[in-house]
Amino acid sequence: MAPRGRAVGKPVPLYEMVDSTLRRRLLDRSYPPGTMIPSEMKLAAELGVSQGTVRRALNGLVDEGLLLRRQGLGTFVPEIDDRKALFLFFNLVGHDGTHEMAAAQLVSNQIAEATPLETERLSLSPGAWVRRLLRVRLLRGAPTIVERIVVSDAALPGLGEDAPLPPHLFRHYENAYGQTVTTAEERLRAAAASAEDAALLQIAPGAPLLEIERIAFGVTGAPIEWRRSLCHTASHDYLIRRP
């Protein structure tokens, strides 16, 4: 039985070719974050396709958040700033609904061979090396979140070795390594504080916590970061705003 999918020998639609070309340019930073990409007319002339074909490809990239349209100005490559990272990727808020920029205290920064689970979560090859960060996040001055962050050492070499890391890492990934986080997948579950986590959060062992497991993905769809956050929600809620 023939494999499912595109029939062998069937031409690739032109808009998919344009899409692939634009993704490659975003990946190699031919279009750096914050810059405006060429107009539909210029791209159509350069790539030898119609403006409608270019528009269809651009619409898909805008829908994914890889590009941003500004009315009357053009289409831009978005930048990750601290405020955007806060509201898109940090959903813990005070009971009064207040967002705040959480401080971060680094507990440890280690490099090691990836475990089978780390290999799976980050789509790595067996034997790859990873960097593991353990941090405590402070909200309103109180330890509220224990973060365990794992990244590929090949993709983000030397992370945190030469200088202190900022509280929100996505902008650092983009500026220092050219790795732009575009989407994230989260899973939430209930957890109980281990002895180690309880000590870091200054709570009793066994206290109820909210565990958030998140994988952050880049332009190509490949994982950039795997993060497990254990949140003490006595004074905070997990808030999701839907469009």
PDB file of C-alpha atoms in Angstrom:
ATOM      1  CA  MET A   1       0.000   0.000   0.000  1.00  0.00           C
ATOM      2  CA  ALA A   2       1.363   3.409  -0.944  1.00  0.00           C
ATOM      3  CA  PRO A   3       2.100   5.783   1.958  1.00  0.00           C
ATOM      4  CA  ARG A   4      -0.499   8.419   2.707  1.00  0.00           C
ATOM      5  CA  GLY A   5       0.266  12.021   1.805  1.00  0.00           C
ATOM      6  CA  ARG A   6       1.140  13.881  -1.378  1.00  0.00           C
ATOM      7  CA  ALA A   7       1.168  11.649  -4.440  1.00  0.00           C
ATOM      8  CA  VAL A   8       4.605  10.874  -5.831  1.00  0.00           C
ATOM      9  CA  GLY A   9       5.502  13.278  -8.608  1.00  0.00           C
ATOM     10  CA  LYS A  10       2.698  15.739  -7.850  1.00  0.00           C
ATOM     11  CA  PRO A  11       3.991  19.330  -8.081  1.00  0.00           C
ATOM     12  CA  VAL A  12       4.317  21.321  -4.876  1.00  0.00           C
ATOM     13  CA  PRO A  13       1.829  24.230  -4.845  1.00  0.00           C
ATOM     14  CA  LEU A  14       3.484  27.558  -5.541  1.00  0.00           C
ATOM     15  CA  TYR A  15       2.331  29.109  -2.271  1.00  0.00           C
ATOM     16  CA  GLU A  16       4.067  26.275  -0.376  1.00  0.00           C
ATOM     17  CA  MET A  17       7.292  27.036  -2.238  1.00  0.00           C
ATOM     18  CA  VAL A  18       6.940  30.717  -1.299  1.00  0.00           C
ATOM     19  CA  ASP A  19       6.153  29.721   2.294  1.00  0.00           C
ATOM     20  CA  SER A  20       9.300  27.576   2.468  1.00  0.00           C
ATOM     21  CA  THR A  21      11.440  30.360   1.025  1.00  0.00           C
ATOM     22  CA  LEU A  22      10.153  32.912   3.528  1.00  0.00           C
ATOM     23  CA  ARG A  23      10.572  30.519   6.474  1.00  0.00           C
ATOM     24  CA  ARG A  24      14.171  29.886   5.427  1.00  0.00           C
ATOM     25  CA  ARG A  25      14.843  33.629   5.305  1.00  0.00           C
ATOM     26  CA  LEU A  26      13.341  34.075   8.757  1.00  0.00           C
ATOM     27  CA  LEU A  27      15.448  31.220  10.057  1.00  0.00           C
ATOM     28  CA  ASP A  28      18.763  32.494   8.641  1.00  0.00           C
ATOM     29  CA  ARG A  29      17.800  36.044   9.665  1.00  0.00           C
ATOM     30  CA  SER A  30      17.832  37.439   6.142  1.00  0.00           C
ATOM     31  CA  TYR A  31      14.820  39.244   7.577  1.00  0.00           C
ATOM     32  CA  PRO A  32      15.951  40.115  11.137  1.00  0.00           C
ATOM     33  CA  PRO A  33      13.430  40.689  13.945  1.00  0.00           C
ATOM     34  CA  GLY A  34      11.946  44.168  13.789  1.00  0.00           C
ATOM     35  CA  THR A  35      12.488  44.674  10.053  1.00  0.00           C
ATOM     36  CA  MET A  36       9.898  45.078   7.321  1.00  0.00           C
ATOM     37  CA  ILE A  37       9.917  42.403   4.626  1.00  0.00           C
ATOM     38  CA  PRO A  38       9.632  43.313   0.922  1.00  0.00           C
ATOM     39  CA  SER A  39       6.185  44.122  -0.434  1.00  0.00           C
ATOM     40  CA  GLU A  40       3.972  41.504  -2.061  1.00  0.00           C
ATOM     41  CA  MET A  41       4.736  43.055  -5.454  1.00  0.00           C
ATOM     42  CA  LYS A  42       8.500  42.835  -4.949  1.00  0.00           C
ATOM     43  CA  LEU A  43       8.359  39.290  -3.603  1.00  0.00           C
ATOM     44  CA  ALA A  44       6.123  38.199  -6.472  1.00  0.00           C
ATOM     45  CA  ALA A  45       8.534  39.656  -9.040  1.00  0.00           C
ATOM     46  CA  GLU A  46      11.566  38.145  -7.298  1.00  0.00           C
ATOM     47  CA  LEU A  47      10.059  34.672  -6.904  1.00  0.00           C
ATOM     48  CA  GLY A  48       8.269  34.584 -10.257  1.00  0.00           C
ATOM     49  CA  VAL A  49       4.777  34.049  -8.868  1.00  0.00           C
ATOM     50  CA  SER A  50       1.582  36.069  -8.631  1.00  0.00           C
ATOM     51  CA  GLN A  51       0.846  38.531  -5.855  1.00  0.00           C
ATOM     52  CA  GLY A  52      -2.079  36.331  -4.852  1.00  0.00           C
ATOM     53  CA  THR A  53       0.295  33.417  -4.292  1.00  0.00           C
ATOM     54  CA  VAL A  54       2.581  35.568  -2.158  1.00  0.00           C
ATOM     55  CA  ARG A  55      -0.407  36.903  -0.212  1.00  0.00           C
ATOM     56  CA  ARG A  56      -1.621  33.380   0.561  1.00  0.00           C
ATOM     57  CA  ALA A  57       1.800  32.382   1.914  1.00  0.00           C
ATOM     58  CA  LEU A  58       2.086  35.592   3.936  1.00  0.00           C
ATOM     59  CA  ASN A  59      -1.389  35.095   5.407  1.00  0.00           C
ATOM     60  CA  GLY A  60      -0.341  31.711   6.757  1.00  0.00           C
ATOM     61  CA  LEU A  61       2.817  33.121   8.338  1.00  0.00           C
ATOM     62  CA  VAL A  62       0.849  35.992   9.886  1.00  0.00           C
ATOM     63  CA  ASP A  63      -1.697  33.544  11.301  1.00  0.00           C
ATOM     64  CA  GLU A  64       1.164  31.607  12.935  1.00  0.00           C
ATOM     65  CA  GLY A  65       2.594  34.779  14.441  1.00  0.00           C
ATOM     66  CA  LEU A  66       5.807  34.543  12.408  1.00  0.00           C
ATOM     67  CA  LEU A  67       5.000  37.824  10.671  1.00  0.00           C
ATOM     68  CA  LEU A  68       3.059  40.884  11.782  1.00  0.00           C
ATOM     69  CA  ARG A  69       0.989  43.213   9.595  1.00  0.00           C
ATOM     70  CA  ARG A  70       0.859  46.887  10.509  1.00  0.00           C
ATOM     71  CA  GLN A  71      -1.980  48.707   8.806  1.00  0.00           C
ATOM     72  CA  GLY A  72      -0.698  51.217   6.286  1.00  0.00           C
ATOM     73  CA  LEU A  73       2.950  50.343   6.948  1.00  0.00           C
ATOM     74  CA  GLY A  74       3.679  46.815   5.750  1.00  0.00           C
ATOM     75  CA  THR A  75       4.546  43.347   7.030  1.00  0.00           C
ATOM     76  CA  PHE A  76       7.185  43.025   9.739  1.00  0.00           C
ATOM     77  CA  VAL A  77       9.174  40.329  11.508  1.00  0.00           C
ATOM     78  CA  PRO A  78       8.011  40.590  15.123  1.00  0.00           C
ATOM     79  CA  GLU A  79      10.395  41.022  18.002  1.00  0.00           C
ATOM     80  CA  ILE A  80       9.997  39.383  21.388  1.00  0.00           C
ATOM     81  CA  ASP A  81      10.138  41.983  24.121  1.00  0.00           C
ATOM     82  CA  ASP A  82       9.719  41.539  27.835  1.00  0.00           C
ATOM     83  CA  ARG A  83       6.101  42.708  27.833  1.00  0.00           C
ATOM     84  CA  LYS A  84       5.138  40.373  24.997  1.00  0.00           C
ATOM     85  CA  ALA A  85       6.870  37.463  26.682  1.00  0.00           C
ATOM     86  CA  LEU A  86       5.066  38.306  29.903  1.00  0.00           C
ATOM     87  CA  PHE A  87       1.555  38.381  28.465  1.00  0.00           C
ATOM     88  CA  LEU A  88       1.905  35.589  25.915  1.00  0.00           C
ATOM     89  CA  PHE A  89       3.997  33.097  27.840  1.00  0.00           C
ATOM     90  CA  PHE A  90       3.550  33.936  31.520  1.00  0.00           C
ATOM     91  CA  ASN A  91      -0.014  33.434  32.693  1.00  0.00           C
ATOM     92  CA  LEU A  92       0.313  33.544  36.471  1.00  0.00           C
ATOM     93  CA  VAL A  93      -1.392  36.631  37.877  1.00  0.00           C
ATOM     94  CA  GLY A  94      -2.352  37.923  41.306  1.00  0.00           C
ATOM     95  CA  HIS A  95      -5.863  37.254  42.580  1.00  0.00           C
ATOM     96  CA  ASP A  96      -6.640  40.846  41.578  1.00  0.00           C
ATOM     97  CA  GLY A  97      -5.641  40.081  37.969  1.00  0.00           C
ATOM     98  CA  THR A  98      -2.369  42.023  38.107  1.00  0.00           C
ATOM     99  CA  HIS A  99       0.482  40.888  35.867  1.00  0.00           C
ATOM    100  CA  GLU A 100       3.985  41.573  37.076  1.00  0.00           C
ATOM    101  CA  MET A 101       7.522  40.988  35.885  1.00  0.00           C
ATOM    102  CA  ALA A 102       8.734  38.104  38.000  1.00  0.00           C
ATOM    103  CA  ALA A 103      12.299  38.213  39.292  1.00  0.00           C
ATOM    104  CA  ALA A 104      14.392  35.062  38.881  1.00  0.00           C
ATOM    105  CA  GLN A 105      17.030  33.555  41.172  1.00  0.00           C
ATOM    106  CA  LEU A 106      19.345  30.990  39.593  1.00  0.00           C
ATOM    107  CA  VAL A 107      19.882  27.963  41.833  1.00  0.00           C
ATOM    108  CA  SER A 108      21.970  25.823  39.480  1.00  0.00           C
ATOM    109  CA  ASN A 109      23.210  25.682  35.880  1.00  0.00           C
ATOM    110  CA  GLN A 110      24.429  22.266  34.749  1.00  0.00           C
ATOM    111  CA  ILE A 111      25.327  20.525  31.515  1.00  0.00           C
ATOM    112  CA  ALA A 112      24.837  16.791  31.023  1.00  0.00           C
ATOM    113  CA  GLU A 113      23.910  14.106  28.531  1.00  0.00           C
ATOM    114  CA  ALA A 114      20.192  14.175  27.807  1.00  0.00           C
ATOM    115  CA  THR A 115      17.952  11.647  29.488  1.00  0.00           C
ATOM    116  CA  PRO A 116      15.540   9.674  27.281  1.00  0.00           C
ATOM    117  CA  LEU A 117      12.699  11.997  28.320  1.00  0.00           C
ATOM    118  CA  GLU A 118      14.743  15.141  27.571  1.00  0.00           C
ATOM    119  CA  THR A 119      15.710  13.642  24.217  1.00  0.00           C
ATOM    120  CA  GLU A 120      12.050  13.060  23.414  1.00  0.00           C
ATOM    121  CA  ARG A 121      10.785  16.458  24.569  1.00  0.00           C
ATOM    122  CA  LEU A 122      13.452  18.407  22.648  1.00  0.00           C
ATOM    123  CA  SER A 123      13.558  16.080  19.607  1.00  0.00           C
ATOM    124  CA  LEU A 124      17.283  15.460  20.077  1.00  0.00           C
ATOM    125  CA  SER A 125      19.531  12.700  18.808  1.00  0.00           C
ATOM    126  CA  PRO A 126      20.570  10.049  21.343  1.00  0.00           C
ATOM    127  CA  GLY A 127      23.677  11.114  23.238  1.00  0.00           C
ATOM    128  CA  ALA A 128      23.048  14.843  22.767  1.00  0.00           C
ATOM    129  CA  TRP A 129      24.026  17.204  25.574  1.00  0.00           C
ATOM    130  CA  VAL A 130      21.624  19.526  27.313  1.00  0.00           C
ATOM    131  CA  ARG A 131      21.808  22.405  29.746  1.00  0.00           C
ATOM    132  CA  ARG A 132      19.601  22.319  32.841  1.00  0.00           C
ATOM    133  CA  LEU A 133      18.668  25.474  34.696  1.00  0.00           C
ATOM    134  CA  LEU A 134      17.000  25.435  38.108  1.00  0.00           C
ATOM    135  CA  ARG A 135      15.487  28.796  39.059  1.00  0.00           C
ATOM    136  CA  VAL A 136      13.115  30.252  41.636  1.00  0.00           C
ATOM    137  CA  ARG A 137      10.752  32.989  40.465  1.00  0.00           C
ATOM    138  CA  LEU A 138       9.682  35.696  42.876  1.00  0.00           C
ATOM    139  CA  LEU A 139       6.299  37.394  42.661  1.00  0.00           C
ATOM    140  CA  ARG A 140       5.743  40.351  44.978  1.00  0.00           C
ATOM    141  CA  GLY A 141       9.002  39.406  46.626  1.00  0.00           C
ATOM    142  CA  ALA A 142       7.885  35.901  47.614  1.00  0.00           C
ATOM    143  CA  PRO A 143       9.221  32.652  46.094  1.00  0.00           C
ATOM    144  CA  THR A 144       6.308  31.428  44.012  1.00  0.00           C
ATOM    145  CA  ILE A 145       7.599  29.263  41.147  1.00  0.00           C
ATOM    146  CA  VAL A 146      10.298  26.619  40.841  1.00  0.00           C
ATOM    147  CA  GLU A 147      11.450  26.338  37.214  1.00  0.00           C
ATOM    148  CA  ARG A 148      13.394  23.487  35.682  1.00  0.00           C
ATOM    149  CA  ILE A 149      14.471  24.491  32.188  1.00  0.00           C
ATOM    150  CA  VAL A 150      16.187  22.199  29.685  1.00  0.00           C
ATOM    151  CA  VAL A 151      17.658  23.313  26.344  1.00  0.00           C
ATOM    152  CA  SER A 152      19.927  21.778  23.753  1.00  0.00           C
ATOM    153  CA  ASP A 153      23.526  22.781  24.407  1.00  0.00           C
ATOM    154  CA  ALA A 154      24.214  22.629  20.662  1.00  0.00           C
ATOM    155  CA  ALA A 155      21.394  25.100  19.926  1.00  0.00           C
ATOM    156  CA  LEU A 156      22.140  27.447  22.849  1.00  0.00           C
ATOM    157  CA  PRO A 157      25.821  26.893  23.647  1.00  0.00           C
ATOM    158  CA  GLY A 158      27.184  28.409  26.841  1.00  0.00           C
ATOM    159  CA  LEU A 159      23.803  29.611  28.045  1.00  0.00           C
ATOM    160  CA  GLY A 160      24.280  31.566  31.272  1.00  0.00           C
ATOM    161  CA  GLU A 161      28.000  30.854  31.602  1.00  0.00           C
ATOM    162  CA  ASP A 162      29.432  34.301  30.881  1.00  0.00           C
ATOM    163  CA  ALA A 163      26.778  36.626  32.271  1.00  0.00           C
ATOM    164  CA  PRO A 164      23.661  36.497  34.448  1.00  0.00           C
ATOM    165  CA  LEU A 165      20.522  35.491  32.587  1.00  0.00           C
ATOM    166  CA  PRO A 166      17.513  37.835  32.396  1.00  0.00           C
ATOM    167  CA  PRO A 167      14.260  36.826  34.116  1.00  0.00           C
ATOM    168  CA  HIS A 168      12.508  36.206  30.792  1.00  0.00           C
ATOM    169  CA  LEU A 169      14.659  34.063  28.532  1.00  0.00           C
ATOM    170  CA  PHE A 170      12.882  34.150  25.172  1.00  0.00           C
ATOM    171  CA  ARG A 171      14.223  37.554  24.198  1.00  0.00           C
ATOM    172  CA  HIS A 172      17.725  36.405  25.197  1.00  0.00           C
ATOM    173  CA  TYR A 173      17.381  33.321  22.979  1.00  0.00           C
ATOM    174  CA  GLU A 174      16.488  35.621  20.089  1.00  0.00           C
ATOM    175  CA  ASN A 175      19.124  38.303  20.642  1.00  0.00           C
ATOM    176  CA  ALA A 176      22.055  36.081  21.616  1.00  0.00           C
ATOM    177  CA  TYR A 177      21.397  32.986  19.515  1.00  0.00           C
ATOM    178  CA  GLY A 178      18.942  33.933  16.772  1.00  0.00           C
ATOM    179  CA  GLN A 179      16.430  31.436  18.172  1.00  0.00           C
ATOM    180  CA  THR A 180      12.979  33.016  18.115  1.00  0.00           C
ATOM    181  CA  VAL A 181      10.181  31.385  20.081  1.00  0.00           C
ATOM    182  CA  THR A 182       6.961  31.575  18.084  1.00  0.00           C
ATOM    183  CA  THR A 183       4.606  29.140  19.808  1.00  0.00           C
ATOM    184  CA  ALA A 184       4.373  27.117  22.986  1.00  0.00           C
ATOM    185  CA  GLU A 185       2.457  24.048  24.110  1.00  0.00           C
ATOM    186  CA  GLU A 186       1.488  23.719  27.761  1.00  0.00           C
ATOM    187  CA  ARG A 187       0.100  20.917  29.906  1.00  0.00           C
ATOM    188  CA  LEU A 188      -1.222  21.588  33.402  1.00  0.00           C
ATOM    189  CA  ARG A 189      -1.612  19.135  36.274  1.00  0.00           C
ATOM    190  CA  ALA A 190      -1.830  19.064  40.052  1.00  0.00           C
ATOM    191  CA  ALA A 191       1.333  18.242  42.026  1.00  0.00           C
ATOM    192  CA  ALA A 192       2.555  18.025  45.597  1.00  0.00           C
ATOM    193  CA  ALA A 193       5.690  19.820  46.788  1.00  0.00           C
ATOM    194  CA  SER A 194       8.722  17.594  47.167  1.00  0.00           C
ATOM    195  CA  ALA A 195      11.132  18.275  50.008  1.00  0.00           C
ATOM    196  CA  GLU A 196      13.462  20.146  47.618  1.00  0.00           C
ATOM    197  CA  ASP A 197      10.697  22.233  46.063  1.00  0.00           C
ATOM    198  CA  ALA A 198       9.159  22.978  49.455  1.00  0.00           C
ATOM    199  CA  ALA A 199      12.480  24.308  50.711  1.00  0.00           C
ATOM    200  CA  LEU A 200      12.879  26.525  47.646  1.00  0.00           C
ATOM    201  CA  LEU A 201       9.330  27.871  47.944  1.00  0.00           C
ATOM    202  CA  GLN A 202       9.456  28.112  51.747  1.00  0.00           C
ATOM    203  CA  ILE A 203       6.322  25.997  52.159  1.00  0.00           C
ATOM    204  CA  ALA A 204       5.516  22.657  53.795  1.00  0.00           C
ATOM    205  CA  PRO A 205       6.418  19.424  51.950  1.00  0.00           C
ATOM    206  CA  GLY A 206       3.358  17.972  50.283  1.00  0.00           C
ATOM    207  CA  ALA A 207       1.678  21.350  49.828  1.00  0.00           C
ATOM    208  CA  PRO A 208      -0.469  21.526  46.654  1.00  0.00           C
ATOM    209  CA  LEU A 209       1.174  23.060  43.595  1.00  0.00           C
ATOM    210  CA  LEU A 210       0.210  23.704  39.988  1.00  0.00           C
ATOM    211  CA  GLU A 211       2.634  22.033  37.576  1.00  0.00           C
ATOM    212  CA  ILE A 212       2.978  23.591  34.124  1.00  0.00           C
ATOM    213  CA  GLU A 213       4.937  21.642  31.529  1.00  0.00           C
ATOM    214  CA  ARG A 214       5.741  23.730  28.480  1.00  0.00           C
ATOM    215  CA  ILE A 215       7.600  23.119  25.237  1.00  0.00           C
ATOM    216  CA  ALA A 216       8.513  26.279  23.300  1.00  0.00           C
ATOM    217  CA  PHE A 217       8.965  26.011  19.542  1.00  0.00           C
ATOM    218  CA  GLY A 218      10.891  28.088  17.018  1.00  0.00           C
ATOM    219  CA  VAL A 219      10.373  29.220  13.429  1.00  0.00           C
ATOM    220  CA  THR A 220      10.986  25.756  11.989  1.00  0.00           C
ATOM    221  CA  GLY A 221       8.640  24.082  14.455  1.00  0.00           C
ATOM    222  CA  ALA A 222      11.553  22.466  16.304  1.00  0.00           C
ATOM    223  CA  PRO A 223      11.574  22.617  20.125  1.00  0.00           C
ATOM    224  CA  ILE A 224      13.834  25.268  21.666  1.00  0.00           C
ATOM    225  CA  GLU A 225      13.072  24.800  25.357  1.00  0.00           C
ATOM    226  CA  TRP A 226      11.393  22.336  27.704  1.00  0.00           C
ATOM    227  CA  ARG A 227      10.286  23.867  30.984  1.00  0.00           C
ATOM    228  CA  ARG A 228       8.567  22.449  34.053  1.00  0.00           C
ATOM    229  CA  SER A 229       7.225  25.069  36.462  1.00  0.00           C
ATOM    230  CA  LEU A 230       5.845  24.260  39.896  1.00  0.00           C
ATOM    231  CA  CYS A 231       3.664  27.138  41.064  1.00  0.00           C
ATOM    232  CA  HIS A 232       2.454  27.955  44.556  1.00  0.00           C
ATOM    233  CA  THR A 233      -0.955  29.482  43.864  1.00  0.00           C
ATOM    234  CA  ALA A 234      -1.952  30.645  47.350  1.00  0.00           C
ATOM    235  CA  SER A 235      -1.863  34.246  46.087  1.00  0.00           C
ATOM    236  CA  HIS A 236      -2.024  33.753  42.321  1.00  0.00           C
ATOM    237  CA  ASP A 237      -4.219  32.337  39.551  1.00  0.00           C
ATOM    238  CA  TYR A 238      -3.421  30.812  36.189  1.00  0.00           C
ATOM    239  CA  LEU A 239      -5.204  33.113  33.729  1.00  0.00           C
ATOM    240  CA  ILE A 240      -5.852  32.510  30.041  1.00  0.00           C
ATOM    241  CA  ARG A 241      -7.339  35.237  27.852  1.00  0.00           C
ATOM    242  CA  ARG A 242      -8.845  33.989  24.621  1.00  0.00           C
ATOM    243  CA  PRO A 243      -9.474  36.192  21.569  1.00  0.00           C
TER     244      PRO A 243
END
